[in-house]
């Protein structure tokens, strides 16, 4: 057990009333812990949410040496506080850390830091259906040094944001723009890590998609621009002729916790599914033959996000009848049911704080 020092705020904020949106409101506290070469991780603490002071020369500002995670806390029907598969996030954080030359953060420390601040701010967990407390753990490189080298000091922090449904449309299907010019990642790069660099690489296409009236970008592979990768912050699934397919983990896409949960559930229901390469031509063909039955994105923020239409160059593919498919709906109901304690938890995914 970590010896975590807790300093509570003397000026608690008003809890938000009305729509929460996503990632705009922050709770009263945050977790912090430092890393110093030679000392390791030290000084775990919960402190009032506040601005932090850093040298303008910090490595993170210039070379982007940082990683983040995204997870949620849910309120159970009898007031319990639940996390969903937090050790998966801890393990993935270290996969990112390794690639980004950030020192490993022991998995139990990652999770204890999350639990400590969630415990202090648990009254901030919203209770309306579809809402949750979004958790953002992250590590930044803090050496004040302009040379290009891994930092020797870091800060691990966890901040919390009460959040409504991720999409303003709710579970309503979204329109997705298949980007055929910009690329997000290539094999051997950092596509499988959760790091700011992947997101800044995606902004220009995101702006383009928005200007075209679409809410998200679907990336193609960085070499041939032919094979499906993933959506901005979601993995992607297609139900084609009764079978569910998703791109295999190839090194350039993010190994989503929700993706893994969806594959586990589909297998347990006996629905055939495959992880493999999927070309955009295969989708166009399936849609032409009326076999593209459902398309949905998976990610912590939205859980399951049904896709109603896909744009590729001059083609617009409308999916199914434009509504929410039965597999998408069942996955959403099951995962959110497990997360909030309404359903049994056969895979031991829920962790009580
Ligand atoms: C976080 C993220 C996902 C989804 O991962 P989850 O663990 O399911 O939240 C998918 N793609 C990208 C690029 C991401 O950053």
mmCIF file of C-alpha atoms and ligand atoms in Angstrom:
data_model
loop_
_atom_site.group_PDB
_atom_site.id
_atom_site.type_symbol
_atom_site.label_atom_id
_atom_site.label_comp_id
_atom_site.label_asym_id
_atom_site.label_seq_id
_atom_site.Cartn_x
_atom_site.Cartn_y
_atom_site.Cartn_z
ATOM 1 C CA UNK A 1 0.000 0.000 0.000
ATOM 2 C CA UNK A 2 1.188 3.478 -0.855
ATOM 3 C CA UNK A 3 1.354 6.046 1.897
ATOM 4 C CA UNK A 4 -0.710 8.727 0.168
ATOM 5 C CA UNK A 5 -0.875 12.162 1.774
ATOM 6 C CA UNK A 6 -4.335 13.701 1.389
ATOM 7 C CA UNK A 7 -4.817 17.477 1.545
ATOM 8 C CA UNK A 8 -8.458 18.421 1.132
ATOM 9 C CA UNK A 9 -9.674 21.657 -0.342
ATOM 10 C CA UNK A 10 -11.088 24.249 2.021
ATOM 11 C CA UNK A 11 -13.140 25.772 -0.808
ATOM 12 C CA UNK A 12 -15.174 22.944 -2.412
ATOM 13 C CA UNK A 13 -16.843 23.899 -5.691
ATOM 14 C CA UNK A 14 -20.560 23.703 -6.465
ATOM 15 C CA UNK A 15 -21.434 20.411 -8.172
ATOM 16 C CA UNK A 16 -22.607 21.106 -11.740
ATOM 17 C CA UNK A 17 -26.331 21.287 -12.492
ATOM 18 C CA UNK A 18 -27.652 20.524 -15.961
ATOM 19 C CA UNK A 19 -25.856 19.030 -18.954
ATOM 20 C CA UNK A 20 -22.260 18.044 -18.252
ATOM 21 C CA UNK A 21 -20.763 17.739 -21.714
ATOM 22 C CA UNK A 22 -17.378 16.025 -21.884
ATOM 23 C CA UNK A 23 -14.121 17.004 -20.200
ATOM 24 C CA UNK A 24 -14.984 20.593 -19.316
ATOM 25 C CA UNK A 25 -15.668 20.396 -15.580
ATOM 26 C CA UNK A 26 -13.099 19.177 -13.041
ATOM 27 C CA UNK A 27 -13.583 17.923 -9.493
ATOM 28 C CA UNK A 28 -12.134 19.352 -6.277
ATOM 29 C CA UNK A 29 -8.979 17.213 -6.102
ATOM 30 C CA UNK A 30 -6.235 15.584 -8.128
ATOM 31 C CA UNK A 31 -3.532 12.967 -7.560
ATOM 32 C CA UNK A 32 0.166 13.716 -8.047
ATOM 33 C CA UNK A 33 3.349 11.672 -7.740
ATOM 34 C CA UNK A 34 6.895 12.465 -8.826
ATOM 35 C CA UNK A 35 9.617 10.418 -10.453
ATOM 36 C CA UNK A 36 13.269 11.259 -10.038
ATOM 37 C CA UNK A 37 16.018 9.186 -11.592
ATOM 38 C CA UNK A 38 17.819 7.303 -8.823
ATOM 39 C CA UNK A 39 14.833 7.626 -6.447
ATOM 40 C CA UNK A 40 12.032 6.122 -8.488
ATOM 41 C CA UNK A 41 8.386 7.128 -7.965
ATOM 42 C CA UNK A 42 7.845 9.110 -4.770
ATOM 43 C CA UNK A 43 5.600 11.537 -2.857
ATOM 44 C CA UNK A 44 2.133 10.218 -3.733
ATOM 45 C CA UNK A 45 -0.457 12.824 -2.766
ATOM 46 C CA UNK A 46 -4.020 13.982 -3.248
ATOM 47 C CA UNK A 47 -4.214 17.779 -3.361
ATOM 48 C CA UNK A 48 -6.849 20.378 -4.270
ATOM 49 C CA UNK A 49 -7.332 20.674 -8.058
ATOM 50 C CA UNK A 50 -5.118 23.584 -9.092
ATOM 51 C CA UNK A 51 -2.814 24.935 -11.781
ATOM 52 C CA UNK A 52 0.723 23.574 -11.728
ATOM 53 C CA UNK A 53 3.919 25.515 -12.203
ATOM 54 C CA UNK A 54 6.536 24.174 -14.644
ATOM 55 C CA UNK A 55 9.611 25.557 -16.390
ATOM 56 C CA UNK A 56 8.842 26.666 -19.956
ATOM 57 C CA UNK A 57 11.836 24.508 -20.932
ATOM 58 C CA UNK A 58 10.151 21.247 -19.828
ATOM 59 C CA UNK A 59 10.676 18.349 -22.233
ATOM 60 C CA UNK A 60 6.923 17.735 -22.496
ATOM 61 C CA UNK A 61 6.282 21.161 -24.051
ATOM 62 C CA UNK A 62 8.861 20.755 -26.808
ATOM 63 C CA UNK A 63 9.135 17.085 -27.638
ATOM 64 C CA UNK A 64 5.814 15.749 -26.397
ATOM 65 C CA UNK A 65 7.223 13.117 -24.029
ATOM 66 C CA UNK A 66 3.971 12.224 -22.272
ATOM 67 C CA UNK A 67 1.384 9.494 -22.077
ATOM 68 C CA UNK A 68 -2.215 9.413 -20.934
ATOM 69 C CA UNK A 69 -4.964 6.981 -20.126
ATOM 70 C CA UNK A 70 -8.750 7.233 -20.124
ATOM 71 C CA UNK A 71 -11.091 5.340 -17.825
ATOM 72 C CA UNK A 72 -14.257 5.926 -15.816
ATOM 73 C CA UNK A 73 -15.825 5.538 -12.378
ATOM 74 C CA UNK A 74 -19.489 4.571 -12.095
ATOM 75 C CA UNK A 75 -21.998 4.843 -9.300
ATOM 76 C CA UNK A 76 -23.749 1.575 -8.385
ATOM 77 C CA UNK A 77 -27.431 1.391 -7.462
ATOM 78 C CA UNK A 78 -26.611 1.163 -3.748
ATOM 79 C CA UNK A 79 -24.044 3.937 -3.799
ATOM 80 C CA UNK A 80 -21.018 1.774 -4.619
ATOM 81 C CA UNK A 81 -18.157 3.246 -6.623
ATOM 82 C CA UNK A 82 -16.904 1.031 -9.445
ATOM 83 C CA UNK A 83 -13.964 1.098 -11.833
ATOM 84 C CA UNK A 84 -13.946 -0.994 -15.017
ATOM 85 C CA UNK A 85 -10.873 -3.184 -15.688
ATOM 86 C CA UNK A 86 -8.402 -0.631 -14.239
ATOM 87 C CA UNK A 87 -5.472 -3.049 -14.397
ATOM 88 C CA UNK A 88 -5.899 -3.218 -18.192
ATOM 89 C CA UNK A 89 -5.319 0.533 -18.311
ATOM 90 C CA UNK A 90 -2.338 0.198 -15.961
ATOM 91 C CA UNK A 91 -0.774 -2.457 -18.202
ATOM 92 C CA UNK A 92 -1.424 -0.404 -21.340
ATOM 93 C CA UNK A 93 0.074 2.675 -19.666
ATOM 94 C CA UNK A 94 3.303 0.731 -19.332
ATOM 95 C CA UNK A 95 3.220 -0.378 -22.976
ATOM 96 C CA UNK A 96 3.008 3.326 -23.843
ATOM 97 C CA UNK A 97 5.688 4.210 -21.273
ATOM 98 C CA UNK A 98 8.109 1.686 -22.721
ATOM 99 C CA UNK A 99 7.787 3.004 -26.276
ATOM 100 C CA UNK A 100 8.011 6.627 -25.112
ATOM 101 C CA UNK A 101 11.082 6.102 -22.844
ATOM 102 C CA UNK A 102 9.041 6.996 -19.761
ATOM 103 C CA UNK A 103 9.927 4.929 -16.664
ATOM 104 C CA UNK A 104 7.561 2.118 -15.839
ATOM 105 C CA UNK A 105 4.872 2.917 -13.260
ATOM 106 C CA UNK A 106 4.066 -0.218 -11.223
ATOM 107 C CA UNK A 107 0.492 -1.283 -12.009
ATOM 108 C CA UNK A 108 -0.631 -1.236 -8.379
ATOM 109 C CA UNK A 109 0.670 2.347 -7.992
ATOM 110 C CA UNK A 110 -1.197 3.412 -11.134
ATOM 111 C CA UNK A 111 -4.449 1.965 -9.764
ATOM 112 C CA UNK A 112 -3.919 3.147 -6.175
ATOM 113 C CA UNK A 113 -3.443 6.709 -7.392
ATOM 114 C CA UNK A 114 -6.701 6.497 -9.364
ATOM 115 C CA UNK A 115 -8.582 4.986 -6.429
ATOM 116 C CA UNK A 116 -7.227 7.546 -3.949
ATOM 117 C CA UNK A 117 -8.537 10.589 -5.798
ATOM 118 C CA UNK A 118 -11.795 8.890 -6.871
ATOM 119 C CA UNK A 119 -12.441 8.012 -3.213
ATOM 120 C CA UNK A 120 -11.967 11.643 -2.125
ATOM 121 C CA UNK A 121 -14.179 13.005 -4.948
ATOM 122 C CA UNK A 122 -16.706 10.172 -5.184
ATOM 123 C CA UNK A 123 -19.628 12.538 -4.570
ATOM 124 C CA UNK A 124 -18.823 13.993 -7.997
ATOM 125 C CA UNK A 125 -19.832 10.792 -9.798
ATOM 126 C CA UNK A 126 -23.007 11.725 -11.693
ATOM 127 C CA UNK A 127 -25.937 9.315 -11.591
ATOM 128 C CA UNK A 128 -28.062 10.086 -14.666
ATOM 129 C CA UNK A 129 -28.110 7.226 -17.204
ATOM 130 C CA UNK A 130 -25.145 7.422 -19.595
ATOM 131 C CA UNK A 131 -23.136 9.691 -17.288
ATOM 132 C CA UNK A 132 -19.976 8.807 -15.353
ATOM 133 C CA UNK A 133 -16.867 10.281 -13.825
ATOM 134 C CA UNK A 134 -14.197 10.359 -16.529
ATOM 135 C CA UNK A 135 -10.697 9.657 -15.172
ATOM 136 C CA UNK A 136 -7.608 11.003 -16.901
ATOM 137 C CA UNK A 137 -4.322 9.581 -15.567
ATOM 138 C CA UNK A 138 -1.228 10.967 -17.325
ATOM 139 C CA UNK A 139 2.543 11.267 -17.055
ATOM 140 C CA UNK A 140 4.567 14.244 -18.296
ATOM 141 C CA UNK A 141 8.347 14.718 -18.707
ATOM 142 C CA UNK A 142 9.432 17.614 -16.505
ATOM 143 C CA UNK A 143 13.198 18.098 -17.034
ATOM 144 C CA UNK A 144 13.940 21.718 -17.973
ATOM 145 C CA UNK A 145 16.273 20.796 -20.851
ATOM 146 C CA UNK A 146 16.089 21.520 -24.579
ATOM 147 C CA UNK A 147 18.350 18.655 -25.635
ATOM 148 C CA UNK A 148 16.531 15.745 -27.239
ATOM 149 C CA UNK A 149 16.804 12.968 -24.666
ATOM 150 C CA UNK A 150 14.458 11.156 -22.288
ATOM 151 C CA UNK A 151 13.701 13.246 -19.216
ATOM 152 C CA UNK A 152 15.076 12.184 -15.828
ATOM 153 C CA UNK A 153 12.076 13.552 -13.912
ATOM 154 C CA UNK A 154 8.349 13.014 -14.437
ATOM 155 C CA UNK A 155 5.006 13.807 -12.916
ATOM 156 C CA UNK A 156 2.179 11.246 -12.716
ATOM 157 C CA UNK A 157 -1.195 12.913 -12.236
ATOM 158 C CA UNK A 158 -4.852 11.889 -12.188
ATOM 159 C CA UNK A 159 -7.631 14.390 -12.816
ATOM 160 C CA UNK A 160 -11.384 13.717 -12.837
ATOM 161 C CA UNK A 161 -14.209 15.142 -14.907
ATOM 162 C CA UNK A 162 -17.930 14.408 -14.437
ATOM 163 C CA UNK A 163 -19.207 13.720 -17.926
ATOM 164 C CA UNK A 164 -22.468 13.328 -19.785
ATOM 165 C CA UNK A 165 -22.914 11.068 -22.781
ATOM 166 C CA UNK A 166 -19.852 11.509 -25.035
ATOM 167 C CA UNK A 167 -21.785 12.441 -28.145
ATOM 168 C CA UNK A 168 -24.300 15.242 -27.993
ATOM 169 C CA UNK A 169 -26.540 12.988 -30.095
ATOM 170 C CA UNK A 170 -26.437 10.298 -27.357
ATOM 171 C CA UNK A 171 -26.574 6.737 -28.692
ATOM 172 C CA UNK A 172 -27.804 8.099 -32.003
ATOM 173 C CA UNK A 173 -25.713 6.968 -34.990
ATOM 174 C CA UNK A 174 -22.828 9.201 -36.037
ATOM 175 C CA UNK A 175 -21.405 10.018 -39.456
ATOM 176 C CA UNK A 176 -17.791 9.000 -40.072
ATOM 177 C CA UNK A 177 -15.312 10.357 -42.581
ATOM 178 C CA UNK A 178 -12.865 7.813 -44.029
ATOM 179 C CA UNK A 179 -9.717 9.887 -44.484
ATOM 180 C CA UNK A 180 -7.867 9.107 -47.700
ATOM 181 C CA UNK A 181 -5.096 11.717 -47.591
ATOM 182 C CA UNK A 182 -3.713 12.336 -44.075
ATOM 183 C CA UNK A 183 -2.552 9.321 -42.028
ATOM 184 C CA UNK A 184 -2.372 8.860 -38.264
ATOM 185 C CA UNK A 185 0.298 6.242 -37.664
ATOM 186 C CA UNK A 186 2.555 3.659 -39.251
ATOM 187 C CA UNK A 187 3.951 0.353 -38.015
ATOM 188 C CA UNK A 188 7.063 0.914 -35.930
ATOM 189 C CA UNK A 189 5.761 4.334 -34.841
ATOM 190 C CA UNK A 190 3.694 5.261 -31.790
ATOM 191 C CA UNK A 191 0.179 4.426 -33.029
ATOM 192 C CA UNK A 192 -0.372 1.787 -30.320
ATOM 193 C CA UNK A 193 0.457 4.228 -27.511
ATOM 194 C CA UNK A 194 -1.884 6.723 -25.892
ATOM 195 C CA UNK A 195 0.128 9.885 -26.343
ATOM 196 C CA UNK A 196 -0.508 13.454 -27.414
ATOM 197 C CA UNK A 197 1.555 13.057 -30.593
ATOM 198 C CA UNK A 198 -1.059 10.755 -32.109
ATOM 199 C CA UNK A 199 -3.769 13.283 -31.438
ATOM 200 C CA UNK A 200 -1.994 16.320 -32.838
ATOM 201 C CA UNK A 201 -1.364 14.239 -35.978
ATOM 202 C CA UNK A 202 -5.114 13.746 -36.255
ATOM 203 C CA UNK A 203 -6.361 17.319 -35.835
ATOM 204 C CA UNK A 204 -6.138 18.473 -39.457
ATOM 205 C CA UNK A 205 -8.259 15.553 -40.672
ATOM 206 C CA UNK A 206 -10.678 16.088 -37.792
ATOM 207 C CA UNK A 207 -11.192 19.698 -38.901
ATOM 208 C CA UNK A 208 -11.695 18.522 -42.488
ATOM 209 C CA UNK A 209 -14.276 15.933 -41.401
ATOM 210 C CA UNK A 210 -16.166 18.489 -39.296
ATOM 211 C CA UNK A 211 -16.192 20.946 -42.182
ATOM 212 C CA UNK A 212 -17.680 18.159 -44.311
ATOM 213 C CA UNK A 213 -20.432 17.559 -41.747
ATOM 214 C CA UNK A 214 -18.980 14.365 -40.185
ATOM 215 C CA UNK A 215 -18.237 13.935 -36.500
ATOM 216 C CA UNK A 216 -15.243 11.559 -36.531
ATOM 217 C CA UNK A 217 -12.380 10.411 -38.756
ATOM 218 C CA UNK A 218 -11.761 6.790 -39.689
ATOM 219 C CA UNK A 219 -8.093 6.222 -40.471
ATOM 220 C CA UNK A 220 -6.676 4.014 -43.162
ATOM 221 C CA UNK A 221 -3.254 2.362 -42.932
ATOM 222 C CA UNK A 222 -0.322 4.720 -43.347
ATOM 223 C CA UNK A 223 1.318 2.914 -46.279
ATOM 224 C CA UNK A 224 -1.333 1.861 -48.809
ATOM 225 C CA UNK A 225 -4.269 3.904 -47.450
ATOM 226 C CA UNK A 226 -6.386 0.834 -48.135
ATOM 227 C CA UNK A 227 -6.875 -1.014 -44.867
ATOM 228 C CA UNK A 228 -9.104 0.141 -42.014
ATOM 229 C CA UNK A 229 -7.297 1.172 -38.801
ATOM 230 C CA UNK A 230 -9.501 2.920 -36.241
ATOM 231 C CA UNK A 231 -11.515 6.047 -35.471
ATOM 232 C CA UNK A 232 -10.048 9.130 -33.737
ATOM 233 C CA UNK A 233 -10.448 7.789 -30.195
ATOM 234 C CA UNK A 234 -12.292 4.531 -30.840
ATOM 235 C CA UNK A 235 -11.669 1.127 -32.322
ATOM 236 C CA UNK A 236 -14.049 0.093 -35.090
ATOM 237 C CA UNK A 237 -16.199 -2.988 -35.699
ATOM 238 C CA UNK A 238 -18.215 -4.061 -38.758
ATOM 239 C CA UNK A 239 -20.934 -6.676 -38.903
ATOM 240 C CA UNK A 240 -20.763 -8.129 -42.405
ATOM 241 C CA UNK A 241 -23.108 -10.949 -43.420
ATOM 242 C CA UNK A 242 -23.645 -12.147 -39.832
ATOM 243 C CA UNK A 243 -19.971 -12.012 -38.835
ATOM 244 C CA UNK A 244 -18.365 -9.278 -36.715
ATOM 245 C CA UNK A 245 -14.936 -8.152 -37.892
ATOM 246 C CA UNK A 246 -12.443 -5.659 -36.481
ATOM 247 C CA UNK A 247 -8.906 -4.747 -37.548
ATOM 248 C CA UNK A 248 -6.285 -6.909 -35.843
ATOM 249 C CA UNK A 249 -3.806 -5.261 -33.469
ATOM 250 C CA UNK A 250 -1.025 -4.510 -35.930
ATOM 251 C CA UNK A 251 1.168 -2.085 -33.988
ATOM 252 C CA UNK A 252 -0.351 1.087 -35.404
ATOM 253 C CA UNK A 253 -3.770 0.984 -33.692
ATOM 254 C CA UNK A 254 -4.625 1.440 -30.048
ATOM 255 C CA UNK A 255 -5.433 -1.775 -28.140
ATOM 256 C CA UNK A 256 -8.717 -0.609 -26.605
ATOM 257 C CA UNK A 257 -10.043 -2.006 -23.338
ATOM 258 C CA UNK A 258 -13.567 -1.663 -24.745
ATOM 259 C CA UNK A 259 -12.460 -3.477 -27.932
ATOM 260 C CA UNK A 260 -11.178 -6.369 -25.831
ATOM 261 C CA UNK A 261 -14.395 -6.426 -23.768
ATOM 262 C CA UNK A 262 -16.532 -6.461 -26.939
ATOM 263 C CA UNK A 263 -14.562 -9.383 -28.416
ATOM 264 C CA UNK A 264 -14.906 -11.317 -25.139
ATOM 265 C CA UNK A 265 -18.679 -10.727 -25.004
ATOM 266 C CA UNK A 266 -19.256 -11.600 -28.675
ATOM 267 C CA UNK A 267 -17.344 -14.868 -28.244
ATOM 268 C CA UNK A 268 -19.322 -15.686 -25.076
ATOM 269 C CA UNK A 269 -22.580 -15.128 -27.019
ATOM 270 C CA UNK A 270 -21.459 -17.388 -29.841
ATOM 271 C CA UNK A 271 -21.464 -14.563 -32.397
ATOM 272 C CA UNK A 272 -18.723 -15.269 -34.945
ATOM 273 C CA UNK A 273 -16.001 -12.613 -34.885
ATOM 274 C CA UNK A 274 -12.629 -12.112 -36.492
ATOM 275 C CA UNK A 275 -9.638 -9.855 -35.959
ATOM 276 C CA UNK A 276 -8.057 -9.339 -39.360
ATOM 277 C CA UNK A 277 -7.173 -6.896 -42.118
ATOM 278 C CA UNK A 278 -10.237 -5.175 -43.626
ATOM 279 C CA UNK A 279 -9.914 -3.150 -46.798
ATOM 280 C CA UNK A 280 -12.099 -0.193 -47.613
ATOM 281 C CA UNK A 281 -12.986 -2.005 -50.876
ATOM 282 C CA UNK A 282 -14.408 -4.890 -48.845
ATOM 283 C CA UNK A 283 -16.698 -2.431 -47.051
ATOM 284 C CA UNK A 284 -17.840 -0.792 -50.286
ATOM 285 C CA UNK A 285 -18.539 -4.223 -51.759
ATOM 286 C CA UNK A 286 -20.426 -5.426 -48.657
ATOM 287 C CA UNK A 287 -22.514 -2.289 -48.617
ATOM 288 C CA UNK A 288 -23.335 -2.652 -52.320
ATOM 289 C CA UNK A 289 -24.535 -6.213 -51.682
ATOM 290 C CA UNK A 290 -26.607 -5.205 -48.656
ATOM 291 C CA UNK A 291 -24.314 -7.151 -46.302
ATOM 292 C CA UNK A 292 -22.891 -4.295 -44.240
ATOM 293 C CA UNK A 293 -25.308 -4.791 -41.355
ATOM 294 C CA UNK A 294 -23.828 -2.804 -38.471
ATOM 295 C CA UNK A 295 -20.868 -0.525 -37.836
ATOM 296 C CA UNK A 296 -19.883 0.706 -34.384
ATOM 297 C CA UNK A 297 -16.967 2.332 -32.628
ATOM 298 C CA UNK A 298 -15.764 1.224 -29.183
ATOM 299 C CA UNK A 299 -14.044 3.337 -26.553
ATOM 300 C CA UNK A 300 -14.234 4.282 -22.885
ATOM 301 C CA UNK A 301 -15.797 7.670 -23.553
ATOM 302 C CA UNK A 302 -18.720 6.563 -25.754
ATOM 303 C CA UNK A 303 -18.657 2.793 -24.889
ATOM 304 C CA UNK A 304 -20.448 1.807 -28.116
ATOM 305 C CA UNK A 305 -20.999 4.412 -30.784
ATOM 306 C CA UNK A 306 -23.225 3.278 -33.661
ATOM 307 C CA UNK A 307 -22.179 4.546 -37.067
ATOM 308 C CA UNK A 308 -25.018 5.570 -39.390
ATOM 309 C CA UNK A 309 -23.013 6.585 -42.422
ATOM 310 C CA UNK A 310 -19.493 6.331 -43.759
ATOM 311 C CA UNK A 311 -18.033 8.654 -46.344
ATOM 312 C CA UNK A 312 -15.196 7.504 -48.607
ATOM 313 C CA UNK A 313 -14.181 9.890 -51.411
ATOM 314 C CA UNK A 314 -17.393 10.403 -53.434
ATOM 315 C CA UNK A 315 -19.275 7.505 -51.880
ATOM 316 C CA UNK A 316 -21.601 7.719 -48.907
ATOM 317 C CA UNK A 317 -22.391 4.336 -47.351
ATOM 318 C CA UNK A 318 -25.573 4.284 -45.274
ATOM 319 C CA UNK A 319 -25.480 1.492 -42.718
ATOM 320 C CA UNK A 320 -28.493 -0.768 -42.226
ATOM 321 C CA UNK A 321 -31.617 1.339 -41.837
ATOM 322 C CA UNK A 322 -29.607 4.199 -40.327
ATOM 323 C CA UNK A 323 -30.692 3.247 -36.771
ATOM 324 C CA UNK A 324 -28.917 1.332 -34.006
ATOM 325 C CA UNK A 325 -28.241 -2.315 -34.830
ATOM 326 C CA UNK A 326 -29.262 -5.082 -32.395
ATOM 327 C CA UNK A 327 -25.689 -6.240 -31.692
ATOM 328 C CA UNK A 328 -24.551 -2.647 -31.033
ATOM 329 C CA UNK A 329 -27.472 -2.097 -28.669
ATOM 330 C CA UNK A 330 -26.918 -5.383 -26.801
ATOM 331 C CA UNK A 331 -23.203 -4.641 -26.375
ATOM 332 C CA UNK A 332 -23.965 -1.163 -25.058
ATOM 333 C CA UNK A 333 -26.599 -2.438 -22.613
ATOM 334 C CA UNK A 334 -24.377 -5.270 -21.391
ATOM 335 C CA UNK A 335 -21.176 -3.275 -20.922
ATOM 336 C CA UNK A 336 -22.882 -0.333 -19.216
ATOM 337 C CA UNK A 337 -24.911 -2.809 -17.119
ATOM 338 C CA UNK A 338 -21.722 -4.502 -15.910
ATOM 339 C CA UNK A 339 -19.998 -1.148 -15.324
ATOM 340 C CA UNK A 340 -22.778 0.181 -13.114
ATOM 341 C CA UNK A 341 -23.458 -3.063 -11.230
ATOM 342 C CA UNK A 342 -26.921 -3.617 -12.755
ATOM 343 C CA UNK A 343 -25.790 -6.870 -14.393
ATOM 344 C CA UNK A 344 -23.738 -9.809 -13.152
ATOM 345 C CA UNK A 345 -20.005 -9.571 -13.800
ATOM 346 C CA UNK A 346 -19.002 -12.985 -15.169
ATOM 347 C CA UNK A 347 -15.534 -11.864 -16.254
ATOM 348 C CA UNK A 348 -14.552 -10.025 -13.031
ATOM 349 C CA UNK A 349 -14.269 -6.690 -14.798
ATOM 350 C CA UNK A 350 -15.699 -4.518 -12.048
ATOM 351 C CA UNK A 351 -13.431 -3.228 -9.262
ATOM 352 C CA UNK A 352 -15.008 -1.538 -6.273
ATOM 353 C CA UNK A 353 -13.170 1.512 -4.911
HETATM 354 C C1 LIG B 1 -8.255 5.427 -26.027
HETATM 355 C C2 LIG B 1 -8.331 5.104 -27.462
HETATM 356 C C3 LIG B 1 -9.167 4.086 -27.959
HETATM 357 C C4 LIG B 1 -10.149 3.336 -27.104
HETATM 358 O O1 LIG B 1 -9.563 2.628 -26.041
HETATM 359 P P1 LIG B 1 -10.444 2.227 -24.777
HETATM 360 O O2 LIG B 1 -9.460 1.560 -23.870
HETATM 361 O O3 LIG B 1 -11.502 1.302 -25.248
HETATM 362 O O4 LIG B 1 -10.983 3.486 -24.214
HETATM 363 C C5 LIG B 1 -9.114 3.788 -29.314
HETATM 364 N N1 LIG B 1 -8.311 4.486 -30.149
HETATM 365 C C6 LIG B 1 -7.511 5.480 -29.714
HETATM 366 C C7 LIG B 1 -6.646 6.187 -30.682
HETATM 367 C C8 LIG B 1 -7.487 5.826 -28.359
HETATM 368 O O5 LIG B 1 -6.697 6.817 -27.941
#
